[in-house]
C-alpha positions as YAML, in Angstrom:
chain: A
units: angstrom
residues:
- id: 1
  name: UNK
  ca: [4.88, 36.98, -26.52]
- id: 2
  name: UNK
  ca: [3.58, 34.83, -23.64]
- id: 3
  name: UNK
  ca: [4.37, 31.14, -23.40]
- id: 4
  name: UNK
  ca: [0.73, 30.35, -24.22]
- id: 5
  name: UNK
  ca: [1.00, 32.33, -27.47]
- id: 6
  name: UNK
  ca: [4.11, 30.36, -28.34]
- id: 7
  name: UNK
  ca: [2.23, 27.14, -27.66]
- id: 8
  name: UNK
  ca: [-0.67, 28.33, -29.82]
- id: 9
  name: UNK
  ca: [1.68, 29.02, -32.71]
- id: 10
  name: UNK
  ca: [3.48, 25.68, -32.40]
- id: 11
  name: UNK
  ca: [0.21, 23.76, -32.68]
- id: 12
  name: UNK
  ca: [-1.17, 26.02, -35.38]
- id: 13
  name: UNK
  ca: [1.87, 25.04, -37.47]
- id: 14
  name: UNK
  ca: [1.36, 21.39, -36.54]
- id: 15
  name: UNK
  ca: [-2.27, 21.57, -37.71]
- id: 16
  name: UNK
  ca: [-1.42, 23.18, -41.03]
- id: 17
  name: UNK
  ca: [1.53, 20.88, -41.71]
- id: 18
  name: UNK
  ca: [1.45, 17.65, -39.68]
- id: 19
  name: UNK
  ca: [4.82, 16.97, -38.06]
- id: 20
  name: UNK
  ca: [5.33, 13.32, -37.16]
- id: 21
  name: UNK
  ca: [8.38, 14.20, -35.08]
- id: 22
  name: UNK
  ca: [6.77, 17.03, -33.14]
- id: 23
  name: UNK
  ca: [6.42, 16.83, -29.40]
- id: 24
  name: UNK
  ca: [5.43, 13.37, -28.29]
- id: 25
  name: UNK
  ca: [3.78, 11.09, -30.86]
- id: 26
  name: UNK
  ca: [4.19, 8.04, -28.65]
- id: 27
  name: UNK
  ca: [0.64, 7.16, -27.58]
- id: 28
  name: UNK
  ca: [-0.70, 3.77, -28.70]
- id: 29
  name: UNK
  ca: [-2.73, 3.40, -31.87]
- id: 30
  name: UNK
  ca: [-5.60, 1.30, -30.50]
- id: 31
  name: UNK
  ca: [-7.30, -0.37, -33.49]
- id: 32
  name: UNK
  ca: [-10.16, -2.12, -31.75]
- id: 33
  name: UNK
  ca: [-12.55, -4.47, -33.58]
- id: 34
  name: UNK
  ca: [-14.19, -2.45, -36.33]
- id: 35
  name: UNK
  ca: [-12.10, 0.66, -35.60]
- id: 36
  name: UNK
  ca: [-9.68, 2.01, -38.21]
- id: 37
  name: UNK
  ca: [-7.48, 5.03, -37.48]
- id: 38
  name: UNK
  ca: [-6.84, 7.14, -40.61]
- id: 39
  name: UNK
  ca: [-3.16, 7.69, -41.38]
- id: 40
  name: UNK
  ca: [-3.52, 11.47, -41.09]
- id: 41
  name: UNK
  ca: [-4.75, 11.05, -37.51]
- id: 42
  name: UNK
  ca: [-1.72, 8.89, -36.74]
- id: 43
  name: UNK
  ca: [0.58, 11.56, -38.19]
- id: 44
  name: UNK
  ca: [-1.08, 14.16, -35.94]
- id: 45
  name: UNK
  ca: [-0.87, 11.91, -32.88]
- id: 46
  name: UNK
  ca: [0.61, 14.49, -30.48]
- id: 47
  name: UNK
  ca: [0.34, 12.58, -27.21]
- id: 48
  name: UNK
  ca: [2.65, 10.82, -24.75]
- id: 49
  name: UNK
  ca: [0.44, 7.91, -23.67]
- id: 50
  name: UNK
  ca: [-3.21, 6.93, -23.92]
- id: 51
  name: UNK
  ca: [-6.28, 8.27, -22.15]
- id: 52
  name: UNK
  ca: [-8.55, 5.61, -23.69]
- id: 53
  name: UNK
  ca: [-9.29, 2.81, -21.22]
- id: 54
  name: UNK
  ca: [-12.26, 0.52, -21.84]
- id: 55
  name: UNK
  ca: [-13.03, 0.17, -18.14]
- id: 56
  name: UNK
  ca: [-13.72, 3.92, -17.93]
- id: 57
  name: UNK
  ca: [-16.05, 3.93, -20.93]
- id: 58
  name: UNK
  ca: [-18.96, 1.63, -20.10]
- id: 59
  name: UNK
  ca: [-22.64, 2.67, -20.14]
- id: 60
  name: UNK
  ca: [-22.26, 5.41, -22.77]
- id: 61
  name: UNK
  ca: [-20.49, 8.05, -20.69]
- id: 62
  name: UNK
  ca: [-20.56, 11.71, -21.66]
- id: 63
  name: UNK
  ca: [-16.95, 12.51, -22.55]
- id: 64
  name: UNK
  ca: [-14.77, 15.60, -22.85]
- id: 65
  name: UNK
  ca: [-11.36, 15.79, -24.51]
- id: 66
  name: UNK
  ca: [-9.30, 18.98, -24.25]
- id: 67
  name: UNK
  ca: [-6.65, 19.68, -26.88]
- id: 68
  name: UNK
  ca: [-8.05, 17.75, -29.86]
- id: 69
  name: UNK
  ca: [-4.87, 17.15, -31.87]
- id: 70
  name: UNK
  ca: [-5.76, 15.34, -35.09]
- id: 71
  name: UNK
  ca: [-8.85, 13.77, -33.53]
- id: 72
  name: UNK
  ca: [-7.52, 10.26, -32.95]
- id: 73
  name: UNK
  ca: [-8.50, 9.91, -29.29]
- id: 74
  name: UNK
  ca: [-11.84, 11.63, -30.00]
- id: 75
  name: UNK
  ca: [-12.51, 8.90, -32.57]
- id: 76
  name: UNK
  ca: [-11.45, 6.24, -30.07]
- id: 77
  name: UNK
  ca: [-13.78, 7.70, -27.43]
- id: 78
  name: UNK
  ca: [-16.64, 7.87, -29.93]
- id: 79
  name: UNK
  ca: [-16.14, 4.13, -30.59]
- id: 80
  name: UNK
  ca: [-17.46, 3.47, -27.07]
- id: 81
  name: UNK
  ca: [-20.29, 6.03, -27.17]
- id: 82
  name: UNK
  ca: [-21.70, 6.24, -30.72]
- id: 83
  name: UNK
  ca: [-24.21, 8.97, -29.90]
- id: 84
  name: UNK
  ca: [-24.68, 12.40, -31.41]
- id: 85
  name: UNK
  ca: [-22.55, 14.88, -29.40]
- id: 86
  name: UNK
  ca: [-21.56, 12.06, -27.05]
- id: 87
  name: UNK
  ca: [-17.98, 13.34, -27.08]
- id: 88
  name: UNK
  ca: [-17.01, 17.01, -26.73]
- id: 89
  name: UNK
  ca: [-13.67, 18.14, -28.14]
- id: 90
  name: UNK
  ca: [-12.29, 21.52, -27.04]
- id: 91
  name: UNK
  ca: [-9.32, 23.35, -28.54]
- id: 92
  name: UNK
  ca: [-8.15, 26.95, -28.62]
- id: 93
  name: UNK
  ca: [-6.43, 26.59, -32.02]
- id: 94
  name: UNK
  ca: [-8.85, 27.17, -34.92]
- id: 95
  name: UNK
  ca: [-6.58, 25.37, -37.37]
- id: 96
  name: UNK
  ca: [-6.49, 22.25, -35.18]
- id: 97
  name: UNK
  ca: [-10.28, 22.18, -34.94]
- id: 98
  name: UNK
  ca: [-10.56, 22.50, -38.71]
- id: 99
  name: UNK
  ca: [-7.98, 19.75, -39.26]
- id: 100
  name: UNK
  ca: [-9.95, 17.44, -36.95]
- id: 101
  name: UNK
  ca: [-13.17, 18.14, -38.84]
- id: 102
  name: UNK
  ca: [-11.47, 17.11, -42.10]
- id: 103
  name: UNK
  ca: [-9.97, 14.04, -40.47]
- id: 104
  name: UNK
  ca: [-13.39, 12.94, -39.23]
- id: 105
  name: UNK
  ca: [-14.62, 12.85, -42.84]
- id: 106
  name: UNK
  ca: [-11.80, 10.42, -43.61]
- id: 107
  name: UNK
  ca: [-12.70, 8.44, -40.48]
- id: 108
  name: UNK
  ca: [-16.31, 8.15, -41.69]
- id: 109
  name: UNK
  ca: [-15.07, 6.64, -44.96]
- id: 110
  name: UNK
  ca: [-13.05, 3.99, -43.11]
- id: 111
  name: UNK
  ca: [-15.49, 3.29, -40.26]
- id: 112
  name: UNK
  ca: [-19.11, 2.57, -41.28]
- id: 113
  name: UNK
  ca: [-20.31, 2.95, -37.68]
- id: 114
  name: UNK
  ca: [-18.83, 6.47, -37.23]
- id: 115
  name: UNK
  ca: [-20.54, 9.79, -37.90]
- id: 116
  name: UNK
  ca: [-18.83, 13.14, -37.50]
- id: 117
  name: UNK
  ca: [-21.67, 14.45, -35.34]
- id: 118
  name: UNK
  ca: [-20.74, 11.92, -32.66]
- id: 119
  name: UNK
  ca: [-18.09, 14.53, -31.76]
- id: 120
  name: UNK
  ca: [-19.04, 18.09, -30.83]
- id: 121
  name: UNK
  ca: [-15.99, 20.27, -31.58]
- id: 122
  name: UNK
  ca: [-15.89, 23.54, -29.66]
- id: 123
  name: UNK
  ca: [-13.54, 26.51, -29.69]
- id: 124
  name: UNK
  ca: [-12.44, 26.99, -26.12]
- id: 125
  name: UNK
  ca: [-9.67, 27.37, -23.60]
- id: 126
  name: UNK
  ca: [-8.58, 24.76, -21.04]
- id: 127
  name: UNK
  ca: [-8.56, 27.59, -18.50]
- id: 128
  name: UNK
  ca: [-12.21, 28.46, -19.18]
- id: 129
  name: UNK
  ca: [-14.00, 25.42, -20.58]
- id: 130
  name: UNK
  ca: [-17.22, 26.00, -22.57]
- id: 131
  name: UNK
  ca: [-18.89, 23.14, -20.68]
- id: 132
  name: UNK
  ca: [-21.57, 23.08, -17.97]
- id: 133
  name: UNK
  ca: [-20.87, 22.20, -14.34]
- id: 134
  name: UNK
  ca: [-21.23, 18.54, -13.31]
- id: 135
  name: UNK
  ca: [-22.04, 17.38, -16.85]
- id: 136
  name: UNK
  ca: [-19.15, 15.06, -17.83]
- id: 137
  name: UNK
  ca: [-18.51, 11.43, -16.88]
- id: 138
  name: UNK
  ca: [-14.99, 11.11, -18.31]
- id: 139
  name: UNK
  ca: [-12.70, 14.06, -19.11]
- id: 140
  name: UNK
  ca: [-9.29, 13.64, -20.70]
- id: 141
  name: UNK
  ca: [-6.18, 15.48, -21.83]
- id: 142
  name: UNK
  ca: [-3.01, 14.13, -23.38]
- id: 143
  name: UNK
  ca: [0.30, 15.97, -23.08]
- id: 144
  name: UNK
  ca: [-1.34, 19.35, -22.44]
- id: 145
  name: UNK
  ca: [-1.26, 20.09, -18.72]
- id: 146
  name: UNK
  ca: [2.53, 19.73, -18.51]
- id: 147
  name: UNK
  ca: [2.77, 22.82, -20.72]
- id: 148
  name: UNK
  ca: [1.09, 25.06, -18.15]
- id: 149
  name: UNK
  ca: [2.92, 27.06, -15.52]
- id: 150
  name: UNK
  ca: [1.81, 26.66, -11.90]
- id: 151
  name: UNK
  ca: [-1.11, 29.13, -11.72]
- id: 152
  name: UNK
  ca: [-2.48, 28.09, -15.12]
- id: 153
  name: UNK
  ca: [-2.13, 24.39, -14.24]
- id: 154
  name: UNK
  ca: [-4.13, 25.00, -11.06]
- id: 155
  name: UNK
  ca: [-6.85, 26.72, -13.09]
- id: 156
  name: UNK
  ca: [-6.93, 24.01, -15.78]
- id: 157
  name: UNK
  ca: [-7.35, 21.25, -13.18]
- id: 158
  name: UNK
  ca: [-10.04, 23.27, -11.37]
- id: 159
  name: UNK
  ca: [-11.95, 23.58, -14.65]
- id: 160
  name: UNK
  ca: [-11.85, 19.83, -15.21]
- id: 161
  name: UNK
  ca: [-13.02, 19.26, -11.64]
- id: 162
  name: UNK
  ca: [-15.88, 21.73, -12.17]
- id: 163
  name: UNK
  ca: [-17.31, 20.05, -15.28]
- id: 164
  name: UNK
  ca: [-17.06, 16.46, -13.98]
- id: 165
  name: UNK
  ca: [-20.03, 14.76, -12.37]
- id: 166
  name: UNK
  ca: [-19.56, 13.36, -8.86]
- id: 167
  name: UNK
  ca: [-17.37, 10.23, -9.15]
- id: 168
  name: UNK
  ca: [-16.41, 11.27, -12.69]
- id: 169
  name: UNK
  ca: [-12.87, 10.62, -13.93]
- id: 170
  name: UNK
  ca: [-10.17, 12.88, -15.28]
- id: 171
  name: UNK
  ca: [-7.85, 10.69, -17.35]
- id: 172
  name: UNK
  ca: [-4.48, 12.15, -18.33]
- id: 173
  name: UNK
  ca: [-1.10, 11.45, -19.83]
- id: 174
  name: UNK
  ca: [1.79, 13.86, -19.26]
- id: 175
  name: UNK
  ca: [5.59, 13.90, -19.15]
- id: 176
  name: UNK
  ca: [7.15, 14.02, -15.67]
- id: 177
  name: UNK
  ca: [10.69, 14.53, -14.44]
- id: 178
  name: UNK
  ca: [12.23, 13.76, -11.06]
- id: 179
  name: UNK
  ca: [15.41, 15.75, -11.73]
- id: 180
  name: UNK
  ca: [15.74, 19.48, -11.22]
- id: 181
  name: UNK
  ca: [15.75, 21.52, -14.42]
- id: 182
  name: UNK
  ca: [17.67, 24.78, -14.70]
- id: 183
  name: UNK
  ca: [15.89, 28.10, -15.23]
- id: 184
  name: UNK
  ca: [16.98, 28.29, -18.86]
- id: 185
  name: UNK
  ca: [15.11, 25.11, -19.65]
- id: 186
  name: UNK
  ca: [12.11, 26.04, -17.53]
- id: 187
  name: UNK
  ca: [11.80, 29.44, -19.21]
- id: 188
  name: UNK
  ca: [12.25, 28.21, -22.79]
- id: 189
  name: UNK
  ca: [8.76, 28.73, -24.19]
- id: 190
  name: UNK
  ca: [9.19, 26.45, -27.20]
- id: 191
  name: UNK
  ca: [10.59, 23.58, -25.12]
- id: 192
  name: UNK
  ca: [7.62, 23.99, -22.80]
- id: 193
  name: UNK
  ca: [5.26, 23.91, -25.78]
- id: 194
  name: UNK
  ca: [7.00, 20.75, -26.98]
- id: 195
  name: UNK
  ca: [6.09, 18.96, -23.72]
- id: 196
  name: UNK
  ca: [9.63, 18.90, -22.33]
- id: 197
  name: UNK
  ca: [10.66, 21.66, -19.96]
- id: 198
  name: UNK
  ca: [7.34, 21.92, -18.10]
- id: 199
  name: UNK
  ca: [7.57, 18.37, -16.76]
- id: 200
  name: UNK
  ca: [6.94, 18.12, -12.99]
- id: 201
  name: UNK
  ca: [7.96, 15.49, -10.44]
- id: 202
  name: UNK
  ca: [5.18, 12.95, -9.94]
- id: 203
  name: UNK
  ca: [4.59, 14.05, -6.33]
- id: 204
  name: UNK
  ca: [3.98, 17.67, -7.43]
- id: 205
  name: UNK
  ca: [1.73, 16.52, -10.26]
- id: 206
  name: UNK
  ca: [-0.38, 14.41, -7.89]
- id: 207
  name: UNK
  ca: [-0.51, 17.17, -5.27]
- id: 208
  name: UNK
  ca: [-1.94, 19.58, -7.85]
- id: 209
  name: UNK
  ca: [-4.77, 17.08, -8.41]
- id: 210
  name: UNK
  ca: [-5.52, 16.42, -4.75]
- id: 211
  name: UNK
  ca: [-5.33, 20.15, -3.95]
- id: 212
  name: UNK
  ca: [-8.16, 20.60, -6.46]
- id: 213
  name: UNK
  ca: [-10.29, 18.14, -4.47]
- id: 214
  name: UNK
  ca: [-9.85, 14.82, -6.27]
- id: 215
  name: UNK
  ca: [-10.14, 12.16, -3.56]
- id: 216
  name: UNK
  ca: [-8.71, 9.20, -5.48]
- id: 217
  name: UNK
  ca: [-5.66, 9.17, -7.76]
- id: 218
  name: UNK
  ca: [-4.61, 6.16, -9.85]
- id: 219
  name: UNK
  ca: [-1.18, 6.04, -11.50]
- id: 220
  name: UNK
  ca: [-1.78, 3.55, -14.27]
- id: 221
  name: UNK
  ca: [1.51, 3.61, -16.16]
- id: 222
  name: UNK
  ca: [4.99, 5.11, -15.96]
- id: 223
  name: UNK
  ca: [7.24, 4.85, -19.02]
- id: 224
  name: UNK
  ca: [10.56, 6.21, -20.33]
- id: 225
  name: UNK
  ca: [9.94, 9.21, -22.57]
- id: 226
  name: UNK
  ca: [12.78, 11.59, -23.51]
- id: 227
  name: UNK
  ca: [16.37, 12.58, -22.74]
- id: 228
  name: UNK
  ca: [17.62, 16.17, -22.58]
- id: 229
  name: UNK
  ca: [21.38, 16.15, -23.11]
- id: 230
  name: UNK
  ca: [24.07, 18.84, -23.20]
- id: 231
  name: UNK
  ca: [24.68, 18.44, -26.95]
- id: 232
  name: UNK
  ca: [21.16, 19.43, -27.90]
- id: 233
  name: UNK
  ca: [19.75, 21.37, -24.95]
- id: 234
  name: UNK
  ca: [20.97, 24.05, -22.53]
- id: 235
  name: UNK
  ca: [21.85, 21.68, -19.69]
- id: 236
  name: UNK
  ca: [25.14, 20.47, -18.24]
- id: 237
  name: UNK
  ca: [23.63, 17.18, -17.03]
- id: 238
  name: UNK
  ca: [21.60, 14.41, -18.59]
- id: 239
  name: UNK
  ca: [17.90, 14.79, -17.78]
- id: 240
  name: UNK
  ca: [15.58, 11.78, -17.97]
- id: 241
  name: UNK
  ca: [11.88, 12.46, -18.63]
- id: 242
  name: UNK
  ca: [9.15, 9.87, -18.16]
- id: 243
  name: UNK
  ca: [5.49, 9.85, -19.16]
- id: 244
  name: UNK
  ca: [2.73, 8.79, -16.79]
- id: 245
  name: UNK
  ca: [-0.90, 7.87, -17.29]
- id: 246
  name: UNK
  ca: [-3.11, 8.98, -14.40]
- id: 247
  name: UNK
  ca: [-6.79, 8.94, -13.49]
- id: 248
  name: UNK
  ca: [-8.08, 11.44, -10.94]
- id: 249
  name: UNK
  ca: [-11.53, 10.60, -9.60]
- id: 250
  name: UNK
  ca: [-13.97, 13.18, -8.25]
- id: 251
  name: UNK
  ca: [-14.62, 11.17, -5.11]
- id: 252
  name: UNK
  ca: [-15.24, 12.91, -1.78]
- id: 253
  name: UNK
  ca: [-11.96, 13.64, -0.05]
- id: 254
  name: UNK
  ca: [-11.49, 11.11, 2.81]
- id: 255
  name: UNK
  ca: [-11.08, 12.63, 6.25]
- id: 256
  name: UNK
  ca: [-7.58, 11.16, 6.49]
- id: 257
  name: UNK
  ca: [-6.48, 12.38, 3.08]
- id: 258
  name: UNK
  ca: [-6.66, 11.20, -0.54]
- id: 259
  name: UNK
  ca: [-6.25, 7.60, -1.68]
- id: 260
  name: UNK
  ca: [-3.27, 7.55, -4.05]
- id: 261
  name: UNK
  ca: [-2.54, 4.31, -5.88]
- id: 262
  name: UNK
  ca: [1.06, 3.99, -7.08]
- id: 263
  name: UNK
  ca: [1.00, 0.26, -7.73]
- id: 264
  name: UNK
  ca: [1.69, -1.12, -4.26]
- id: 265
  name: UNK
  ca: [0.31, -4.47, -3.11]
- id: 266
  name: UNK
  ca: [0.06, -6.27, 0.23]
- id: 267
  name: UNK
  ca: [0.36, -10.03, 0.68]
- id: 268
  name: UNK
  ca: [-0.60, -11.77, 3.93]
- id: 269
  name: UNK
  ca: [1.24, -15.06, 4.52]
- id: 270
  name: UNK
  ca: [0.41, -15.85, 8.14]
- id: 271
  name: UNK
  ca: [-1.18, -18.89, 9.80]
- id: 272
  name: UNK
  ca: [-4.84, -17.88, 9.43]
- id: 273
  name: UNK
  ca: [-6.94, -17.86, 6.26]
- id: 274
  name: UNK
  ca: [-7.03, -14.06, 6.17]
- id: 275
  name: UNK
  ca: [-6.01, -10.90, 7.98]
- id: 276
  name: UNK
  ca: [-8.58, -8.19, 8.77]
- id: 277
  name: UNK
  ca: [-7.22, -4.84, 9.95]
- id: 278
  name: UNK
  ca: [-10.75, -3.85, 11.14]
- id: 279
  name: UNK
  ca: [-10.54, -0.75, 8.93]
- id: 280
  name: UNK
  ca: [-12.12, -2.23, 5.81]
- id: 281
  name: UNK
  ca: [-9.08, -4.12, 4.48]
- id: 282
  name: UNK
  ca: [-9.20, -7.93, 4.35]
- id: 283
  name: UNK
  ca: [-6.12, -9.72, 3.05]
- id: 284
  name: UNK
  ca: [-6.73, -13.32, 1.98]
- id: 285
  name: UNK
  ca: [-3.78, -15.62, 2.60]
- id: 286
  name: UNK
  ca: [-1.22, -15.49, -0.23]
- id: 287
  name: UNK
  ca: [-3.51, -13.32, -2.37]
- id: 288
  name: UNK
  ca: [-2.02, -9.96, -3.41]
- id: 289
  name: UNK
  ca: [-4.27, -6.97, -2.73]
- id: 290
  name: UNK
  ca: [-3.72, -3.66, -4.46]
- id: 291
  name: UNK
  ca: [-3.46, -0.94, -1.82]
- id: 292
  name: UNK
  ca: [-3.19, 2.82, -1.81]
- id: 293
  name: UNK
  ca: [-0.11, 4.42, -0.32]
- id: 294
  name: UNK
  ca: [-2.09, 5.48, 2.75]
- id: 295
  name: UNK
  ca: [-3.14, 1.90, 3.50]
- id: 296
  name: UNK
  ca: [0.41, 0.69, 2.83]
- id: 297
  name: UNK
  ca: [1.67, 3.06, 5.50]
- id: 298
  name: UNK
  ca: [-0.97, 1.93, 8.00]
- id: 299
  name: UNK
  ca: [-0.21, -1.76, 7.44]
- id: 300
  name: UNK
  ca: [3.55, -1.17, 7.67]
- id: 301
  name: UNK
  ca: [3.06, 0.60, 11.02]
- id: 302
  name: UNK
  ca: [1.66, -2.64, 12.48]
- id: 303
  name: UNK
  ca: [5.18, -4.14, 12.26]
- id: 304
  name: UNK
  ca: [3.85, -7.60, 11.49]
- id: 305
  name: UNK
  ca: [6.15, -10.35, 10.26]
- id: 306
  name: UNK
  ca: [3.46, -11.94, 8.09]
- id: 307
  name: UNK
  ca: [2.50, -9.09, 5.76]
- id: 308
  name: UNK
  ca: [4.64, -8.13, 2.77]
- id: 309
  name: UNK
  ca: [4.18, -4.71, 1.16]
- id: 310
  name: UNK
  ca: [5.65, -4.20, -2.30]
- id: 311
  name: UNK
  ca: [7.34, -1.05, -3.52]
- id: 312
  name: UNK
  ca: [5.46, 1.26, -5.89]
- id: 313
  name: UNK
  ca: [5.35, -0.18, -9.41]
- id: 314
  name: UNK
  ca: [3.62, 2.93, -10.79]
- id: 315
  name: UNK
  ca: [1.20, 0.64, -12.56]
- id: 316
  name: UNK
  ca: [-2.33, 0.28, -11.20]
- id: 317
  name: UNK
  ca: [-5.08, -1.70, -12.93]
- id: 318
  name: UNK
  ca: [-8.08, -1.32, -10.65]
- id: 319
  name: UNK
  ca: [-9.53, -3.07, -7.63]
- id: 320
  name: UNK
  ca: [-7.90, -3.06, -4.24]
- id: 321
  name: UNK
  ca: [-8.41, -1.57, -0.84]
- id: 322
  name: UNK
  ca: [-10.60, 1.48, -1.41]
...
């Protein structure tokens, strides 16, 4: 049995018998004005963060969500769109698609504004999406890509890049791990399916996105997630896993490399009212400016004594140098 078959079976079981303790179940339950999340959707909330950000969802974007779970984030996306087939949900597990269909009926009963046909559920594979090229404004996945091994991850990201419109966004949440995992953990198919042993270091995760062509990467959140310890897992050291929320934007790749925002800021505190580096970055006196890591490096190389550059906070909330 391949690791993808194991994953399929894990989530088939989770669809037939919701498991509150399965996998992740830590993404926020956004109950926005007029939005009620049915309890069954909360019980099938198999994510490790949120991919729903209001600033991404203006002007009725066409949306894609891969790995539908119990339908909670599909319902949250539909809240911002409210059009027939405005949101596409893709999943390879028939039982999960059927569970979501049933959950949408419950959502209709609790949300007068919602209709099940706002969401177009499709049987499909993340490695071969049943979606046209350049047709999606916002694509999302939550705690799915970390399951894939390297070649499959590359293919899944390439598929998302293919279906996005120019300047479209891929919004994701996945576990990451900066420590080395042993081969036993890495090769444990069930632990990989449970969003644990497939976790990558953030730098490798980001590189997979930029290698696919995404010109701008935003790391929006980084949070504690799980511990693998020797009493419960095949490891002789404590392993700390974090979850990150990331947006990858289908911008043209800059000639000097991608713009990667990891939550750094620059503050100019010199004698003048502002500092202009003549490369498109103007720092107003004593006003923090969010900067990408590339700009941070360029400003640091000036060796000025009146510019402070913060460390990465791994929290980015828009705006800034690019």
